[in-house]
Tab-separated table of N, CA and C in Angstrom:
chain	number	residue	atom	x	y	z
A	18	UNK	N	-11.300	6.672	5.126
A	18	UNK	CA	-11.808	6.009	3.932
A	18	UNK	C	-11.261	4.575	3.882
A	19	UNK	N	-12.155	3.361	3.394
A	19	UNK	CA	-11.676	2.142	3.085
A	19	UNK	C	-10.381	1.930	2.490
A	20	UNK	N	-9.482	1.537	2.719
A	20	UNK	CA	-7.982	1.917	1.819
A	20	UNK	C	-8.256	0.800	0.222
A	21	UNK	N	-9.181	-0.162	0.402
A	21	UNK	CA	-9.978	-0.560	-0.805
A	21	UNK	C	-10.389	0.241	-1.745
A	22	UNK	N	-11.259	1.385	-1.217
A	22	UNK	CA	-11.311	2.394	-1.689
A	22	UNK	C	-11.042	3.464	-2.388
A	23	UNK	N	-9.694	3.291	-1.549
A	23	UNK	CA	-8.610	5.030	-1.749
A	23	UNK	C	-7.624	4.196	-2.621
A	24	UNK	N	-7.260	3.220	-2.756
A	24	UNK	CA	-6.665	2.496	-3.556
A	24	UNK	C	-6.991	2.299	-5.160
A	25	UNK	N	-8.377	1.985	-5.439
A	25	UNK	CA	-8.852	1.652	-6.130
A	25	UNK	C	-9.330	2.832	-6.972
A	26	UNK	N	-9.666	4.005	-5.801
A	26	UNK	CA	-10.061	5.327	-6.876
A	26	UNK	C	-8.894	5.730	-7.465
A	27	UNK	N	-7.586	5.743	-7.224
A	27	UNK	CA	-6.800	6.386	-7.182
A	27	UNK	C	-6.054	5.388	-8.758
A	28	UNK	N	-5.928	3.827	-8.474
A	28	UNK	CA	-6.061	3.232	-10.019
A	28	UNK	C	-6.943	3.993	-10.923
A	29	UNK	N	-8.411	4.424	-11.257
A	29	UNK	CA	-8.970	4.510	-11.793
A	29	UNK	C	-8.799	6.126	-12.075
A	30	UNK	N	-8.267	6.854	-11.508
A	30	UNK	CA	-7.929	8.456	-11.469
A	30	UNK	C	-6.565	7.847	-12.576
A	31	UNK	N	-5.673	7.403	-11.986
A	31	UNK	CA	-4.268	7.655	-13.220
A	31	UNK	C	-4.531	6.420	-14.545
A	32	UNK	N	-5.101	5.684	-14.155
A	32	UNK	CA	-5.484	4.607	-15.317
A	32	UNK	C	-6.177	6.183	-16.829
A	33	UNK	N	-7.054	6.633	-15.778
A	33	UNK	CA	-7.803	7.783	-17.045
A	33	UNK	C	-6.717	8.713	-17.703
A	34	UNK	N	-5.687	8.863	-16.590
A	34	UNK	CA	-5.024	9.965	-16.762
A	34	UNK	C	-3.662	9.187	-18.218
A	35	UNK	N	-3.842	8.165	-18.171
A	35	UNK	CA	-2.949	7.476	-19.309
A	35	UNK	C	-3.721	7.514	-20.574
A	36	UNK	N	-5.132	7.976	-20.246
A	36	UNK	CA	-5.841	8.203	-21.625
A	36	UNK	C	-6.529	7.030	-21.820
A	37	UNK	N	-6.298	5.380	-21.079
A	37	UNK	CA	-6.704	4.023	-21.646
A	37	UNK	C	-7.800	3.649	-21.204
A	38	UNK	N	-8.703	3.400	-21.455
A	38	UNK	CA	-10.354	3.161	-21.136
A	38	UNK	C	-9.936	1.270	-20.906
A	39	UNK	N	-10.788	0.815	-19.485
A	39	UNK	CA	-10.658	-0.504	-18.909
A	39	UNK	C	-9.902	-1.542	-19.443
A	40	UNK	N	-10.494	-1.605	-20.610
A	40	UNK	CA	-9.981	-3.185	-21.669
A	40	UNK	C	-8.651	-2.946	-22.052
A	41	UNK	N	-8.019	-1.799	-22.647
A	41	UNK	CA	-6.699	-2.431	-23.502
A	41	UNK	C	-6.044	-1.694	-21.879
A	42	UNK	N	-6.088	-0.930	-21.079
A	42	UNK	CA	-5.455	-0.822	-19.676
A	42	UNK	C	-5.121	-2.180	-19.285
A	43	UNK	N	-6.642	-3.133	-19.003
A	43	UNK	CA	-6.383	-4.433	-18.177
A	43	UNK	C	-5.761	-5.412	-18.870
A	44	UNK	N	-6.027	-5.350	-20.340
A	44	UNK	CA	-5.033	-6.474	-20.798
A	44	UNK	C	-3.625	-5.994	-20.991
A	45	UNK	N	-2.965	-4.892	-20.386
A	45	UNK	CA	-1.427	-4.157	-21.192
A	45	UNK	C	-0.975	-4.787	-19.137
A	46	UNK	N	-2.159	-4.496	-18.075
A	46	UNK	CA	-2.039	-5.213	-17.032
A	46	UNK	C	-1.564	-6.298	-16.448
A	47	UNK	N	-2.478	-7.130	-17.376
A	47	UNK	CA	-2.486	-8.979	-17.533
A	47	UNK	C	-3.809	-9.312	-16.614
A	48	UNK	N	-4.763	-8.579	-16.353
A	48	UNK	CA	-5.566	-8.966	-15.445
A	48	UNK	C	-6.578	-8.609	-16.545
A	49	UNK	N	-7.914	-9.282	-16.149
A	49	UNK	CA	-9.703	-9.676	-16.570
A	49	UNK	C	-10.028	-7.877	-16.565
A	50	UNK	N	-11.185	-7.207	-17.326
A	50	UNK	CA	-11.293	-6.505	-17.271
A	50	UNK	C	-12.726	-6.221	-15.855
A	51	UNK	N	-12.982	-7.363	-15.876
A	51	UNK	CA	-14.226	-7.286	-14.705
A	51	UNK	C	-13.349	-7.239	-13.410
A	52	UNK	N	-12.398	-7.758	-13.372
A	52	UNK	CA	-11.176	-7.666	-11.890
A	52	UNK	C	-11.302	-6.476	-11.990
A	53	UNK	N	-10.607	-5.839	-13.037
A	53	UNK	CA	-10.059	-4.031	-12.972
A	53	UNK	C	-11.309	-3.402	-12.467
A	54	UNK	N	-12.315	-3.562	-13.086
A	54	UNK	CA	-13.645	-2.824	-12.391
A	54	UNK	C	-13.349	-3.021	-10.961
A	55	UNK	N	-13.514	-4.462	-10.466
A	55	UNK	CA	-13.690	-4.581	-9.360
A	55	UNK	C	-12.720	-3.867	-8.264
A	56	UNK	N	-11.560	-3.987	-9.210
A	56	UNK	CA	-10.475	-3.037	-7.970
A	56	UNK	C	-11.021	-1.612	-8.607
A	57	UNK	N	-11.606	-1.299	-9.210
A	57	UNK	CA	-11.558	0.051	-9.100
A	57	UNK	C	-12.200	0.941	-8.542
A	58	UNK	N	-13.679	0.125	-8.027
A	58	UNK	CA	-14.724	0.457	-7.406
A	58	UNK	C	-14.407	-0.004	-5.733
A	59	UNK	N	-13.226	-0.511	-5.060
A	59	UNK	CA	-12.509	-0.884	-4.175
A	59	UNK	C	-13.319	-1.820	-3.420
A	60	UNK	N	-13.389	-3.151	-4.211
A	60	UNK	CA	-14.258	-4.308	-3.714
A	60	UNK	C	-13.340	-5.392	-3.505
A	61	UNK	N	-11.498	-4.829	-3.771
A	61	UNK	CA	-10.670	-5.905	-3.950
A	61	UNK	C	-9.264	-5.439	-2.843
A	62	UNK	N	-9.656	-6.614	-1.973
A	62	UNK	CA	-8.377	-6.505	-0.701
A	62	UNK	C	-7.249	-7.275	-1.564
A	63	UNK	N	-5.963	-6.138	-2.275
A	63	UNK	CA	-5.092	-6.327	-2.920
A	63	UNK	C	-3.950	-7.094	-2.569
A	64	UNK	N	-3.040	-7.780	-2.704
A	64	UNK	CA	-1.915	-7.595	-1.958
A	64	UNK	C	-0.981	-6.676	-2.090
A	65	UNK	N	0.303	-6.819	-1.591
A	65	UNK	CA	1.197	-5.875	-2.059
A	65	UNK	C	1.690	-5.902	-3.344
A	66	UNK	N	1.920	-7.133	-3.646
A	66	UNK	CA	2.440	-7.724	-4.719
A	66	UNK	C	1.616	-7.066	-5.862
A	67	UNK	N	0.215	-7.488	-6.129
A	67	UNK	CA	-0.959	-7.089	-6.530
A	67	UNK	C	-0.549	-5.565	-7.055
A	68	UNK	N	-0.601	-4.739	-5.566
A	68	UNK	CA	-0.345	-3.056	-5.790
A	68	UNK	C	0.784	-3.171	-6.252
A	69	UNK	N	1.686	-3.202	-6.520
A	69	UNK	CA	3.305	-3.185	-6.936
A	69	UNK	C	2.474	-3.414	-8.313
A	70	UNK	N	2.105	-4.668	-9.097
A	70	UNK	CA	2.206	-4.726	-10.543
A	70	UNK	C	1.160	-3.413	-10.927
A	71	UNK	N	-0.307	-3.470	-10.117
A	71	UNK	CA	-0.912	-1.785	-11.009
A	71	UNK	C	0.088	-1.283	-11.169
A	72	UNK	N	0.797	-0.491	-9.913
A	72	UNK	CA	1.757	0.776	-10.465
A	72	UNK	C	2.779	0.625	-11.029
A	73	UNK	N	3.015	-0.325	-11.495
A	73	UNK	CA	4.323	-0.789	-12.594
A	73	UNK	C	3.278	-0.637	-13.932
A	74	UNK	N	2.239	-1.103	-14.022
A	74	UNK	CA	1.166	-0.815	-15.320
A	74	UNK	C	0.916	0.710	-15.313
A	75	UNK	N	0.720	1.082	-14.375
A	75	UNK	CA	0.592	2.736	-14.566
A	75	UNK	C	1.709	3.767	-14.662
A	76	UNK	N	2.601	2.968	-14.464
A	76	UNK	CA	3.795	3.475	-14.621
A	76	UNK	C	4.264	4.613	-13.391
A	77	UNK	N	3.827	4.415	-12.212
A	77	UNK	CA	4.215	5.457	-10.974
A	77	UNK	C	4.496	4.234	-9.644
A	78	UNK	N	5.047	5.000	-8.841
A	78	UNK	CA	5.576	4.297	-7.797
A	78	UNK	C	4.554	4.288	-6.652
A	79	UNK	N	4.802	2.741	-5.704
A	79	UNK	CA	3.427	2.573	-5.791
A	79	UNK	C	2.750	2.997	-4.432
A	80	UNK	N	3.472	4.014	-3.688
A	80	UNK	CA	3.056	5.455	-3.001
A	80	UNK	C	2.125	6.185	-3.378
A	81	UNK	N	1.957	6.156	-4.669
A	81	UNK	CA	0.810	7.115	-5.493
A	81	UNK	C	-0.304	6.543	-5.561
A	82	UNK	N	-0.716	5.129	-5.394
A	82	UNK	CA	-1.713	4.511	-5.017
A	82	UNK	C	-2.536	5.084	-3.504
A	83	UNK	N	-1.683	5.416	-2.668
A	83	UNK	CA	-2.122	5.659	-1.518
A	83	UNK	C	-2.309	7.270	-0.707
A	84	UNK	N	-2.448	8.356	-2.009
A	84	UNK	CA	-2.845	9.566	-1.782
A	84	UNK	C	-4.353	9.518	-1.150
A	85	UNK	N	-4.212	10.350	-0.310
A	85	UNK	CA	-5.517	11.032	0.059
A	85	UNK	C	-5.970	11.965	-1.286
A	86	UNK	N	-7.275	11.777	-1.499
A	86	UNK	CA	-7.804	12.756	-2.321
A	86	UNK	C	-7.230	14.569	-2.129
A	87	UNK	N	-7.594	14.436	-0.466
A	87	UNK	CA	-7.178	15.893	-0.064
A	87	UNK	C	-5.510	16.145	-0.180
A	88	UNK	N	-4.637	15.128	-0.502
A	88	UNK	CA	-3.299	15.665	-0.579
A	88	UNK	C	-3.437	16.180	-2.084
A	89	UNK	N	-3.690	16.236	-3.271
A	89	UNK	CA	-4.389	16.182	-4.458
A	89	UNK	C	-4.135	17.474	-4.923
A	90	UNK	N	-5.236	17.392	-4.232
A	90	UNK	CA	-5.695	19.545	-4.555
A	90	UNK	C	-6.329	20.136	-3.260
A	91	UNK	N	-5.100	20.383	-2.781
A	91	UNK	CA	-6.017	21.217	-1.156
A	91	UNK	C	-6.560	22.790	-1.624
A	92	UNK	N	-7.751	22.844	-1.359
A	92	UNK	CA	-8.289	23.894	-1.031
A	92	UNK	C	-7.614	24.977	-1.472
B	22	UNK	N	12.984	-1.628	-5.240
B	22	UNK	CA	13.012	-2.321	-3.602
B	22	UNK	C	11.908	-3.016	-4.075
B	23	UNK	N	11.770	-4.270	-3.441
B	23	UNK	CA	10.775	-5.081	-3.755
B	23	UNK	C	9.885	-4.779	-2.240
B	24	UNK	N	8.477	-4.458	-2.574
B	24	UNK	CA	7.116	-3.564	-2.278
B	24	UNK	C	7.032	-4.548	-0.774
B	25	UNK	N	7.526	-5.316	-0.479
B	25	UNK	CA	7.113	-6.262	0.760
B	25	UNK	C	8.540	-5.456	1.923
B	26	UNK	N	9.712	-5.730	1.154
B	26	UNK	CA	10.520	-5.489	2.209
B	26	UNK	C	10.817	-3.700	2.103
B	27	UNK	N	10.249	-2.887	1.419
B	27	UNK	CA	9.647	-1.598	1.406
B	27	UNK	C	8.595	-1.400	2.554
B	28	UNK	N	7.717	-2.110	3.059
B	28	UNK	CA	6.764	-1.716	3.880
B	28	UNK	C	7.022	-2.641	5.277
B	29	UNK	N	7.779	-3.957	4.808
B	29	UNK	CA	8.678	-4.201	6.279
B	29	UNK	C	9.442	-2.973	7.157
B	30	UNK	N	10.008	-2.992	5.992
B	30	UNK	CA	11.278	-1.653	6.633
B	30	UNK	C	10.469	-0.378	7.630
B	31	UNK	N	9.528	-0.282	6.881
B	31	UNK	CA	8.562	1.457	7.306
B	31	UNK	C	7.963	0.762	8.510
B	32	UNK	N	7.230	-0.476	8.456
B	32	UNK	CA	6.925	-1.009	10.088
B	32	UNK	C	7.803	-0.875	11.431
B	33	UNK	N	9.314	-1.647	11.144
B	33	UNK	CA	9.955	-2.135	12.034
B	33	UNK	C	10.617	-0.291	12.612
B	34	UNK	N	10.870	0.594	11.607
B	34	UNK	CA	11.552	1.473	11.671
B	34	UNK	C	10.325	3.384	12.537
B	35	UNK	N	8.863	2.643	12.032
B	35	UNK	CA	8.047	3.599	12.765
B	35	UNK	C	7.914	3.013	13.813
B	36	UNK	N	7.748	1.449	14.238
B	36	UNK	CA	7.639	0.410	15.287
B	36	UNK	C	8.319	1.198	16.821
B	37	UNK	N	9.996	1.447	16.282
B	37	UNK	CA	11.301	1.750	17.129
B	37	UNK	C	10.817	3.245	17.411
B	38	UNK	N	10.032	3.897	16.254
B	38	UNK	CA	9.520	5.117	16.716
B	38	UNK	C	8.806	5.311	18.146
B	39	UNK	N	7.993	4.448	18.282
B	39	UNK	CA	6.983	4.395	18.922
B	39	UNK	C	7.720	3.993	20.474
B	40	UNK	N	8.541	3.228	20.524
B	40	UNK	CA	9.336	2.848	21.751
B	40	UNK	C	9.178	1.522	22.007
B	41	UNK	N	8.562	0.945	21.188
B	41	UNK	CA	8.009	-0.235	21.698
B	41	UNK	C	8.952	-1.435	20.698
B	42	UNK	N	9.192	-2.566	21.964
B	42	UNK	CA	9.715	-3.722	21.254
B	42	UNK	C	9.007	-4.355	20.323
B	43	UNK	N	9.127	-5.479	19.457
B	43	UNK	CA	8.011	-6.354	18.415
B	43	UNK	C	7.009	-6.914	19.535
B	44	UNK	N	7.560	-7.052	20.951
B	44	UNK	CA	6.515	-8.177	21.807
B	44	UNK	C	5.477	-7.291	21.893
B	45	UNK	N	5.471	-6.416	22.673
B	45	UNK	CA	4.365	-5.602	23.165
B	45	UNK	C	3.546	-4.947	22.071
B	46	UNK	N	4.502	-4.338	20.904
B	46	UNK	CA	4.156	-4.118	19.612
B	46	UNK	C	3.474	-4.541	19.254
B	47	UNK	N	3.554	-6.413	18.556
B	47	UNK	CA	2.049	-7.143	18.148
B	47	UNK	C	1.532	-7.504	19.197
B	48	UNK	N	1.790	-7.589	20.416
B	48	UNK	CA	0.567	-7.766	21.203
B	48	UNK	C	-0.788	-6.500	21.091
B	49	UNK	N	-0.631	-5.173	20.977
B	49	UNK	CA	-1.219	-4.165	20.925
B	49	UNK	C	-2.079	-4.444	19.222
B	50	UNK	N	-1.002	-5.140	18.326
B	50	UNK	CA	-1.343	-4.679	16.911
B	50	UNK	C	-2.333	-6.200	16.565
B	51	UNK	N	-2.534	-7.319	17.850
B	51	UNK	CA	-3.370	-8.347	17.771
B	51	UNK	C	-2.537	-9.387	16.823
B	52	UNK	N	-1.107	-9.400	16.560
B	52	UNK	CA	-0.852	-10.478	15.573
B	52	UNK	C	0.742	-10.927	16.362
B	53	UNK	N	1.187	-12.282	15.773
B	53	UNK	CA	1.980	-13.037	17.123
B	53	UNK	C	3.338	-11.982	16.738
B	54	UNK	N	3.823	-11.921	17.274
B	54	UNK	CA	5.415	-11.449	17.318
B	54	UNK	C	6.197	-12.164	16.377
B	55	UNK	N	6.191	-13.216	16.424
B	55	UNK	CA	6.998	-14.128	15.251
B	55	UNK	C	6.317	-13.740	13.745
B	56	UNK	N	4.883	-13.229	13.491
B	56	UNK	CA	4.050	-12.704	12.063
B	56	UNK	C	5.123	-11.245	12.145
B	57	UNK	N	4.794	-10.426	12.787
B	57	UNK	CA	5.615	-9.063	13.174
B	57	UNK	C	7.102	-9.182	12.351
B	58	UNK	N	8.218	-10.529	13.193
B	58	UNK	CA	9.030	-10.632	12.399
B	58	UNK	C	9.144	-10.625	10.861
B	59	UNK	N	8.742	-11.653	10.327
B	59	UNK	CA	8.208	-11.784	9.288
B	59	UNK	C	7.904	-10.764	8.619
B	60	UNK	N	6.947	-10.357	9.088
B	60	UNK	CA	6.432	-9.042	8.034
B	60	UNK	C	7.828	-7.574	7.998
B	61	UNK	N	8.488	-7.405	9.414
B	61	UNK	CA	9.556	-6.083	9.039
B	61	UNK	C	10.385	-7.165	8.063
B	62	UNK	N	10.472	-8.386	8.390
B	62	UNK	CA	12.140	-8.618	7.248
B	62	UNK	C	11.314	-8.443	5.923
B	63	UNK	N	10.301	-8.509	5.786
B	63	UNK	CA	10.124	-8.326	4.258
B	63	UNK	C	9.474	-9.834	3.460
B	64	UNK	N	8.700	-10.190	4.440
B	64	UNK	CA	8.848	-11.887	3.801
B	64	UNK	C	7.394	-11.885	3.938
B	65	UNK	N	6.482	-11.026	3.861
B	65	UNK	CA	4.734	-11.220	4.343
B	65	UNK	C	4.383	-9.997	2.840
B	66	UNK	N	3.273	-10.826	2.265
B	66	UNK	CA	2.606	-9.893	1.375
B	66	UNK	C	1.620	-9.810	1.613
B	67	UNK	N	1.708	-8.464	2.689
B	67	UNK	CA	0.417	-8.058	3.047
B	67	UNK	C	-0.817	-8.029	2.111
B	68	UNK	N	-1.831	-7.813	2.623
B	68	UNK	CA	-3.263	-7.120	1.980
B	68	UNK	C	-3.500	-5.776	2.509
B	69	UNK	N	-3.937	-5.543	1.560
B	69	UNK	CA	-4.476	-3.569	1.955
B	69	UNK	C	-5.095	-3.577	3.500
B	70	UNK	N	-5.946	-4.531	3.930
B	70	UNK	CA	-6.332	-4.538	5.119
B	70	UNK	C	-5.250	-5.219	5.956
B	71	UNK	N	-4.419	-5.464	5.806
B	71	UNK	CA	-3.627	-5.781	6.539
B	71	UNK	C	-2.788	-4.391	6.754
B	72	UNK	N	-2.294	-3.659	5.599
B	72	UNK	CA	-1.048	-3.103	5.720
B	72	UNK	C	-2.358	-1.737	6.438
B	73	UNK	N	-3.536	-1.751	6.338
B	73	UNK	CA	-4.267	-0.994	7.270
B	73	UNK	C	-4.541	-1.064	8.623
B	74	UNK	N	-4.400	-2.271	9.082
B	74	UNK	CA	-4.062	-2.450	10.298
B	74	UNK	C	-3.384	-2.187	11.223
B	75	UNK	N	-2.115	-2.319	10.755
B	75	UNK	CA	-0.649	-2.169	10.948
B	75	UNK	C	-0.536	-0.575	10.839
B	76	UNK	N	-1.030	0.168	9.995
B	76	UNK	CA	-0.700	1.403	9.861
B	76	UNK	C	-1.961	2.331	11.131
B	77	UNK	N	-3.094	1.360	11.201
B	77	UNK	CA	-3.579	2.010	12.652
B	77	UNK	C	-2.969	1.854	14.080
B	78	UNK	N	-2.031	0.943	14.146
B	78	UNK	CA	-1.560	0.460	15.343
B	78	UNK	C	-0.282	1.159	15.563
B	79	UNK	N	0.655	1.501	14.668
B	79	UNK	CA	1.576	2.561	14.153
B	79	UNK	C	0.981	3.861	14.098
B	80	UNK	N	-0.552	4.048	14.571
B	80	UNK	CA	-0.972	5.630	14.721
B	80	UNK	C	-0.538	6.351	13.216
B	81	UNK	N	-0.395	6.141	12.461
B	81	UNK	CA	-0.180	6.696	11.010
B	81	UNK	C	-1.236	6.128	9.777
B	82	UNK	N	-1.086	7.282	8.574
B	82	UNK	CA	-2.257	6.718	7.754
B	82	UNK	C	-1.395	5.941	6.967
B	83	UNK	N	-1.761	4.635	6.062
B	83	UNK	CA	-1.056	3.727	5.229
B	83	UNK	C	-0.185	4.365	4.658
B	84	UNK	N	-0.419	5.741	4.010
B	84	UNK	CA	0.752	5.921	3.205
B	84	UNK	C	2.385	6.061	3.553
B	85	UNK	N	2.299	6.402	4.887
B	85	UNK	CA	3.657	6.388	5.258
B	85	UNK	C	4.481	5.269	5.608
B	86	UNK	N	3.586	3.836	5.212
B	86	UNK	CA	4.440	2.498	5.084
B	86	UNK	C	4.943	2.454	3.649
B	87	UNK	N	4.961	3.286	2.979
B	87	UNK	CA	5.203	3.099	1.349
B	87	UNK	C	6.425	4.226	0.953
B	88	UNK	N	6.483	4.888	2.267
B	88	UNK	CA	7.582	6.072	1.546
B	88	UNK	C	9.095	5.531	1.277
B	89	UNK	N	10.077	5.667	0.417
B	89	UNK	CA	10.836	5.126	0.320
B	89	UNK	C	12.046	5.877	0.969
B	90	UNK	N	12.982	5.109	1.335
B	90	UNK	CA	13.845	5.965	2.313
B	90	UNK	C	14.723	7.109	1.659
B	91	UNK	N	14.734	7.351	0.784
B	91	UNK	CA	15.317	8.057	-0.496
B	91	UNK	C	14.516	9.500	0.508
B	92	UNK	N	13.369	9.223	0.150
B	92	UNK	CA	12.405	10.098	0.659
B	92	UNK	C	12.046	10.562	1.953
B	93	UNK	N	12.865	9.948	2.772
B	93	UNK	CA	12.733	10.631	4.502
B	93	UNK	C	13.819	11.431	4.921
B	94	UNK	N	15.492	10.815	4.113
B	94	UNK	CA	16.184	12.001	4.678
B	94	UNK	C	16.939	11.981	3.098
B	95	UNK	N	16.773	13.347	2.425
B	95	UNK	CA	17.187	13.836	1.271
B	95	UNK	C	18.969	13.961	1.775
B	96	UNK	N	19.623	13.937	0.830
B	96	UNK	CA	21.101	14.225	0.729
B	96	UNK	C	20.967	15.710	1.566
């Protein structure tokens, strides 16, 4: 999978899981709420730096960005 | 740990895995040896396609440039 991708679903999986719908998520962020779309739909080659502040906004370390779906819930 | 010299470290340290010096290393991984440096000390903020690169040339999937060493050998 695109790591754009697996990155970006994986924002948008714990972003939900905080309960916060795009707008007050991206501004508690500091980023545009059309950015957040855009990384979330994985159209955005991040940096590290970048990934470090999501998961400081999501509050997890930023390893958890980079699950496989299948590590998740295997079968 | 600041997220750059976190995924330096996991390069230079799966790198030594592999047997291979930094020369032959980025020669295989297409980037100069002196970038290589750079990036294990911790001084390159990658992009997702970058740190995907690097994690194909290291034969591993991205996530295991993110594990923290806490996390490879437990007390």
């Amino acid at each position: 999978m695109d790591i754009r991708k697996l990155v970006g679903g994986n924002v948008a999986r714990l972003r939900k899981k905080t309960g916060l719908k795009q707008e007050p998520f991206s501004e508690a962020a500091g980023i545009s709420q059309s950015y957040l779309s855009q990384i979330e739909n994985g159209h955005v080659n991040l940096t590290l730096l970048g990934v470090n502040d999501l998961a400081q906004a999501l509050g997890v370390p930023p390893i958890e960005l980079f699950r496989e779906l299948s590590e998740m819930n295997p079968d």
